[in-house]
Amino acid sequence: MKRSLLKTLTLNALLMGTAASTALAGDIRTIGSVTAVMAEASTADDAADRMDGKSGDTAFPYLAAMKPLATVGEIDPANGKALTGYPDGQAAWLIDDTTVRVAYQSESYGPMSSETYPQEMLSGATFTGSHIHTIDYDRAGLAEFLSNDAAASTIVKASGHLYNRIFDVFGNEVVPKSAGGVWGNQTLPNGVMIDFAPGMELDAADFFVNSYCGAYYEPANKYGAGIGFADTAWLTAEEWNIQTMFNVTDKAGKVLTSVGDTNDTMGLASVVVDIANQTAYTVPGLGQSGYEKLLPINPGHPDYVVIVLAGYNHNIEPAPLKIYVGKKGVDAAGAPLAADAAPRDRFLARNGLLHGKIYGMAVATDAYAALGITEVSPKAKMMEAYHTNPAAPNHFAASFVPTSYVWGGWDKPVAVKDTEVFKWQMAEEQPAGHLFFNGDAKTEHPAVDPDITRHRWVQNLTDKGGMLAIDLGNLKSQLDGAAGGLPATLDATVTRVLGGYDGALTLDVADKGIKHGGEGTHATWSDGRAQMVAPDGLHWIKGSDGDVLIVDEDSGNKLGERKYALKINPETMQLVEPGKGHFLAMGGGANNPRAAARASAYGGTFSRATSSEFSGTWDITALVAKKPDGRFYSMGEIAGTGQAAIEATIPVNGKTLIGVLQQRGESSGAVKASRADNGGQILIFSLDLPM
């Protein structure tokens, strides 16, 4: 570590108060050096499980192994940069035949949480809030990592950021505020910026990126030559709504006045990163309302892209499930892109992101009665009325239909209130013979079918705890019917995978799981409910012996958040074992005994007893698997359709997976001193399910 950096961090720690003053020289660790695991298999009922700097119970019932790859607050000794948190959307790929790059983003909220250190762009503009970090690992070492006791620091090569240039919602590269730069989340359509409320001002940067949450890495030609994205890209978005940044409140949190209305601003950025050129573009065609996750699916057609848009509709409810359909190779008006177009537009047009529409799920008006819905109105939460009703049918037909809104181009900026966000409820916007199937806008992760010949995904319904599967059938045929334009509608079939009611799901915990108190048993949620509760993270993995959904909850469970596996039949989209899942791990919880003992994995970073959150899973099997002759698969063999083909040949329990755990109860000490915001960990693990 650089002496000047170490001195600065130690001084900052001393200045930041008692909690952070423990972050002395010996407590600031390099990337991968923390070996204790934040996740737990069961309650810390042994004193050895409650030691600071050590793991708790790691006898995970249905995991073969789990180890940390990196921990928030660890620092790269070469560049002096800390890993920030919470860790959220993650993925991995090869950057050469000997190096695996793991990328994850921090879900950070600027002054609404604690500001991360600023990232400076090549333009000189500085951003606090969310970062997208990259960590490079030795491929051979990573392939053996789960089978040895080595620390991840022994295989770390380098770290950095995914992008160093960023463009705003007006299509301009962001420059310093002093040079006239703006960022959409505090800017009006005329380009005028609104100052944040007193007490909410940024203290170390020009702008802040709010809460990058779920993410998705999409390689070029994933579904075949010319099908899907033309460039390898990372998709993400600012989420929620940042009205708090404009509110003046009293000590009790009561809003006294507001200096601005977020519905009048350009909203929240939907972002695609051109990975090859380290450039992030705001994509207003994808919407300005704040999303949990942007998920590409196989369009089946060389002229289009299709992206699932999950949550939150700028907190305007109710709203339907949504997708984006974009036409490739054209400008915002749908005309062929000019040969002399800017590099920005050439990249976005190649990938169908300049001209498209946002489509909402709708159901025929005369079909609602059969779904058990009595209040048939676009202003009602009909989706919740359906999926929380045990007597409702498990299948129904739906259509995806756009509203009248379509993005008009860089020269036609509109406030978020003038986009599609309010239109889902308007009587005049309802499709002929249909109503938008509106529901709670808090829909967290979707997960795409790893079978790249299919056009379907599953969607978590977070508010009441449920899951739907949506299948667009023969999507190529439907897009052919658009005759070169954007389709008027896309037909779909919907299957209820899990309903949001007690008794829908019980977890097999193999004598582990949550057992340190509460009214329920360790096989249910903390209050005794046997169901999904606030499902958040979701990933679909396909092995040679079956399909598994990995689910993460974000429920405020005082006994610890749950990560579990659901084995599904890919033909029926029902659980292989009806009503049964398998508990994998838990994290945090206000009643957690490790928290009561002030124990942390990093050591010296305990801050308070509170909830945690696993947030997603990613299959890296093809990157570390070996062929029968003992050699790794080459980058060429993994490219395009190769990765999916390789991963489908390997059994579920032979998979190598990564994921993250957000552990805000471990945000003091070195985490605070390095301005890393909230604690957490990037994990690598493998399954041991009864297949």
Tab-separated table of N, CA and C in Angstrom, residues 98-158:
chain	number	residue	atom	x	y	z
A	98	THR	N	-6.078	-16.067	-19.953
A	98	THR	CA	-5.581	-16.386	-18.610
A	98	THR	C	-6.214	-15.536	-17.517
A	99	THR	N	-7.185	-14.675	-17.876
A	99	THR	CA	-7.716	-13.720	-16.901
A	99	THR	C	-9.232	-13.664	-16.944
A	100	VAL	N	-9.853	-13.836	-15.777
A	100	VAL	CA	-11.296	-13.667	-15.623
A	100	VAL	C	-11.553	-12.313	-14.974
A	101	ARG	N	-12.356	-11.514	-15.619
A	101	ARG	CA	-12.748	-10.223	-15.043
A	101	ARG	C	-14.105	-10.362	-14.363
A	102	VAL	N	-14.153	-10.079	-13.079
A	102	VAL	CA	-15.404	-10.018	-12.322
A	102	VAL	C	-15.777	-8.546	-12.186
A	103	ALA	N	-16.994	-8.213	-12.550
A	103	ALA	CA	-17.476	-6.843	-12.403
A	103	ALA	C	-18.682	-6.846	-11.477
A	104	TYR	N	-18.749	-5.833	-10.625
A	104	TYR	CA	-19.936	-5.663	-9.795
A	104	TYR	C	-20.146	-4.178	-9.610
A	105	GLN	N	-21.370	-3.812	-9.308
A	105	GLN	CA	-21.646	-2.399	-9.080
A	105	GLN	C	-22.115	-2.174	-7.656
A	106	SER	N	-21.823	-0.991	-7.162
A	106	SER	CA	-22.261	-0.652	-5.813
A	106	SER	C	-23.610	0.050	-5.883
A	107	GLU	N	-24.506	-0.382	-5.032
A	107	GLU	CA	-25.816	0.258	-4.901
A	107	GLU	C	-25.686	1.315	-3.820
A	108	SER	N	-25.333	2.515	-4.231
A	108	SER	CA	-25.032	3.580	-3.273
A	108	SER	C	-25.915	4.786	-3.553
A	109	TYR	N	-26.288	5.481	-2.510
A	109	TYR	CA	-27.327	6.512	-2.589
A	109	TYR	C	-26.820	7.919	-2.302
A	110	GLY	N	-25.515	8.140	-2.418
A	110	GLY	CA	-24.990	9.470	-2.182
A	110	GLY	C	-25.324	9.978	-0.792
A	111	PRO	N	-25.741	11.242	-0.659
A	111	PRO	CA	-26.038	11.803	0.660
A	111	PRO	C	-27.207	11.134	1.385
A	112	MET	N	-28.029	10.358	0.672
A	112	MET	CA	-29.104	9.634	1.353
A	112	MET	C	-28.552	8.461	2.163
A	113	SER	N	-27.294	8.098	1.906
A	113	SER	CA	-26.614	7.056	2.674
A	113	SER	C	-25.341	7.679	3.222
A	114	SER	N	-24.205	7.315	2.680
A	114	SER	CA	-22.951	8.024	2.954
A	114	SER	C	-22.190	8.039	1.648
A	115	GLU	N	-21.695	9.181	1.273
A	115	GLU	CA	-21.093	9.319	-0.048
A	115	GLU	C	-19.838	8.467	-0.198
A	116	THR	N	-19.744	7.782	-1.320
A	116	THR	CA	-18.507	7.103	-1.662
A	116	THR	C	-17.483	8.137	-2.120
A	117	TYR	N	-16.216	7.697	-2.207
A	117	TYR	CA	-15.196	8.591	-2.746
A	117	TYR	C	-15.518	8.889	-4.214
A	118	PRO	N	-15.122	10.047	-4.730
A	118	PRO	CA	-15.482	10.405	-6.106
A	118	PRO	C	-14.691	9.589	-7.128
A	119	GLN	N	-15.362	9.254	-8.229
A	119	GLN	CA	-14.683	8.710	-9.393
A	119	GLN	C	-14.559	9.827	-10.408
A	120	GLU	N	-13.346	10.051	-10.901
A	120	GLU	CA	-13.116	11.104	-11.887
A	120	GLU	C	-13.115	10.517	-13.288
A	121	MET	N	-13.915	11.108	-14.172
A	121	MET	CA	-13.976	10.689	-15.559
A	121	MET	C	-12.839	11.335	-16.365
A	122	LEU	N	-12.615	10.841	-17.571
A	122	LEU	CA	-11.580	11.433	-18.416
A	122	LEU	C	-11.870	12.896	-18.708
A	123	SER	N	-13.154	13.266	-18.676
A	123	SER	CA	-13.537	14.658	-18.932
A	123	SER	C	-13.215	15.581	-17.768
A	124	GLY	N	-12.894	14.990	-16.615
A	124	GLY	CA	-12.682	15.774	-15.406
A	124	GLY	C	-13.888	15.816	-14.496
A	125	ALA	N	-15.065	15.402	-14.986
A	125	ALA	CA	-16.263	15.349	-14.146
A	125	ALA	C	-16.092	14.286	-13.068
A	126	THR	N	-16.628	14.568	-11.879
A	126	THR	CA	-16.517	13.622	-10.773
A	126	THR	C	-17.904	13.169	-10.329
A	127	PHE	N	-17.983	11.883	-10.005
A	127	PHE	CA	-19.237	11.275	-9.570
A	127	PHE	C	-19.007	10.519	-8.264
A	128	THR	N	-19.884	10.768	-7.305
A	128	THR	CA	-19.960	9.917	-6.132
A	128	THR	C	-21.205	9.036	-6.289
A	129	GLY	N	-21.557	8.298	-5.236
A	129	GLY	CA	-22.674	7.368	-5.350
A	129	GLY	C	-22.193	6.026	-5.864
A	130	SER	N	-22.909	5.461	-6.825
A	130	SER	CA	-22.602	4.112	-7.307
A	130	SER	C	-21.377	4.085	-8.220
A	131	HIS	N	-20.579	3.035	-8.045
A	131	HIS	CA	-19.445	2.732	-8.909
A	131	HIS	C	-19.701	1.381	-9.574
A	132	ILE	N	-19.034	1.130	-10.706
A	132	ILE	CA	-18.991	-0.219	-11.267
A	132	ILE	C	-17.528	-0.647	-11.270
A	133	HIS	N	-17.216	-1.591	-10.384
A	133	HIS	CA	-15.839	-2.043	-10.185
A	133	HIS	C	-15.537	-3.272	-11.033
A	134	THR	N	-14.285	-3.374	-11.455
A	134	THR	CA	-13.797	-4.599	-12.087
A	134	THR	C	-12.641	-5.140	-11.255
A	135	ILE	N	-12.595	-6.466	-11.121
A	135	ILE	CA	-11.491	-7.133	-10.432
A	135	ILE	C	-11.053	-8.285	-11.322
A	136	ASP	N	-9.768	-8.320	-11.656
A	136	ASP	CA	-9.237	-9.349	-12.539
A	136	ASP	C	-8.560	-10.448	-11.724
A	137	TYR	N	-8.922	-11.700	-12.044
A	137	TYR	CA	-8.398	-12.866	-11.332
A	137	TYR	C	-7.662	-13.789	-12.293
A	138	ASP	N	-6.606	-14.404	-11.791
A	138	ASP	CA	-5.909	-15.425	-12.553
A	138	ASP	C	-6.859	-16.588	-12.816
A	139	ARG	N	-7.007	-16.944	-14.076
A	139	ARG	CA	-8.011	-17.943	-14.451
A	139	ARG	C	-7.713	-19.314	-13.838
A	140	ALA	N	-6.472	-19.747	-13.912
A	140	ALA	CA	-6.118	-21.058	-13.358
A	140	ALA	C	-6.331	-21.077	-11.849
A	141	GLY	N	-5.959	-19.993	-11.181
A	141	GLY	CA	-6.155	-19.924	-9.734
A	141	GLY	C	-7.617	-19.899	-9.350
A	142	LEU	N	-8.425	-19.195	-10.145
A	142	LEU	CA	-9.857	-19.123	-9.854
A	142	LEU	C	-10.510	-20.488	-10.038
A	143	ALA	N	-10.057	-21.255	-11.022
A	143	ALA	CA	-10.625	-22.573	-11.278
A	143	ALA	C	-10.402	-23.523	-10.108
A	144	GLU	N	-9.325	-23.314	-9.350
A	144	GLU	CA	-9.008	-24.196	-8.220
A	144	GLU	C	-9.407	-23.597	-6.879
A	145	PHE	N	-9.937	-22.397	-6.902
A	145	PHE	CA	-10.092	-21.613	-5.669
A	145	PHE	C	-11.026	-22.263	-4.650
A	146	LEU	N	-12.122	-22.846	-5.104
A	146	LEU	CA	-13.080	-23.429	-4.169
A	146	LEU	C	-12.576	-24.734	-3.547
A	147	SER	N	-11.523	-25.288	-4.098
A	147	SER	CA	-11.016	-26.556	-3.568
A	147	SER	C	-9.791	-26.387	-2.684
A	148	ASN	N	-9.413	-25.131	-2.369
A	148	ASN	CA	-8.267	-24.925	-1.486
A	148	ASN	C	-8.599	-23.895	-0.418
A	149	ASP	N	-7.640	-23.612	0.454
A	149	ASP	CA	-7.838	-22.671	1.558
A	149	ASP	C	-7.182	-21.325	1.295
A	150	ALA	N	-6.719	-21.073	0.096
A	150	ALA	CA	-6.018	-19.832	-0.203
A	150	ALA	C	-6.957	-18.633	-0.145
A	151	ALA	N	-6.404	-17.483	0.181
A	151	ALA	CA	-7.150	-16.233	0.121
A	151	ALA	C	-7.234	-15.770	-1.326
A	152	ALA	N	-8.301	-15.059	-1.656
A	152	ALA	CA	-8.471	-14.574	-3.026
A	152	ALA	C	-7.374	-13.592	-3.424
A	153	SER	N	-6.736	-12.957	-2.437
A	153	SER	CA	-5.656	-12.016	-2.751
A	153	SER	C	-4.531	-12.686	-3.527
A	154	THR	N	-4.400	-14.009	-3.406
A	154	THR	CA	-3.329	-14.718	-4.105
A	154	THR	C	-3.587	-14.846	-5.598
A	155	ILE	N	-4.824	-14.581	-6.022
A	155	ILE	CA	-5.146	-14.714	-7.449
A	155	ILE	C	-5.625	-13.406	-8.070
A	156	VAL	N	-5.634	-12.312	-7.298
A	156	VAL	CA	-6.037	-11.009	-7.834
A	156	VAL	C	-4.904	-10.419	-8.659
A	157	LYS	N	-5.227	-9.977	-9.863
A	157	LYS	CA	-4.240	-9.341	-10.729
A	157	LYS	C	-4.327	-7.817	-10.707
A	158	ALA	N	-5.555	-7.291	-10.747
A	158	ALA	CA	-5.730	-5.837	-10.841
A	158	ALA	C	-7.188	-5.504	-10.576
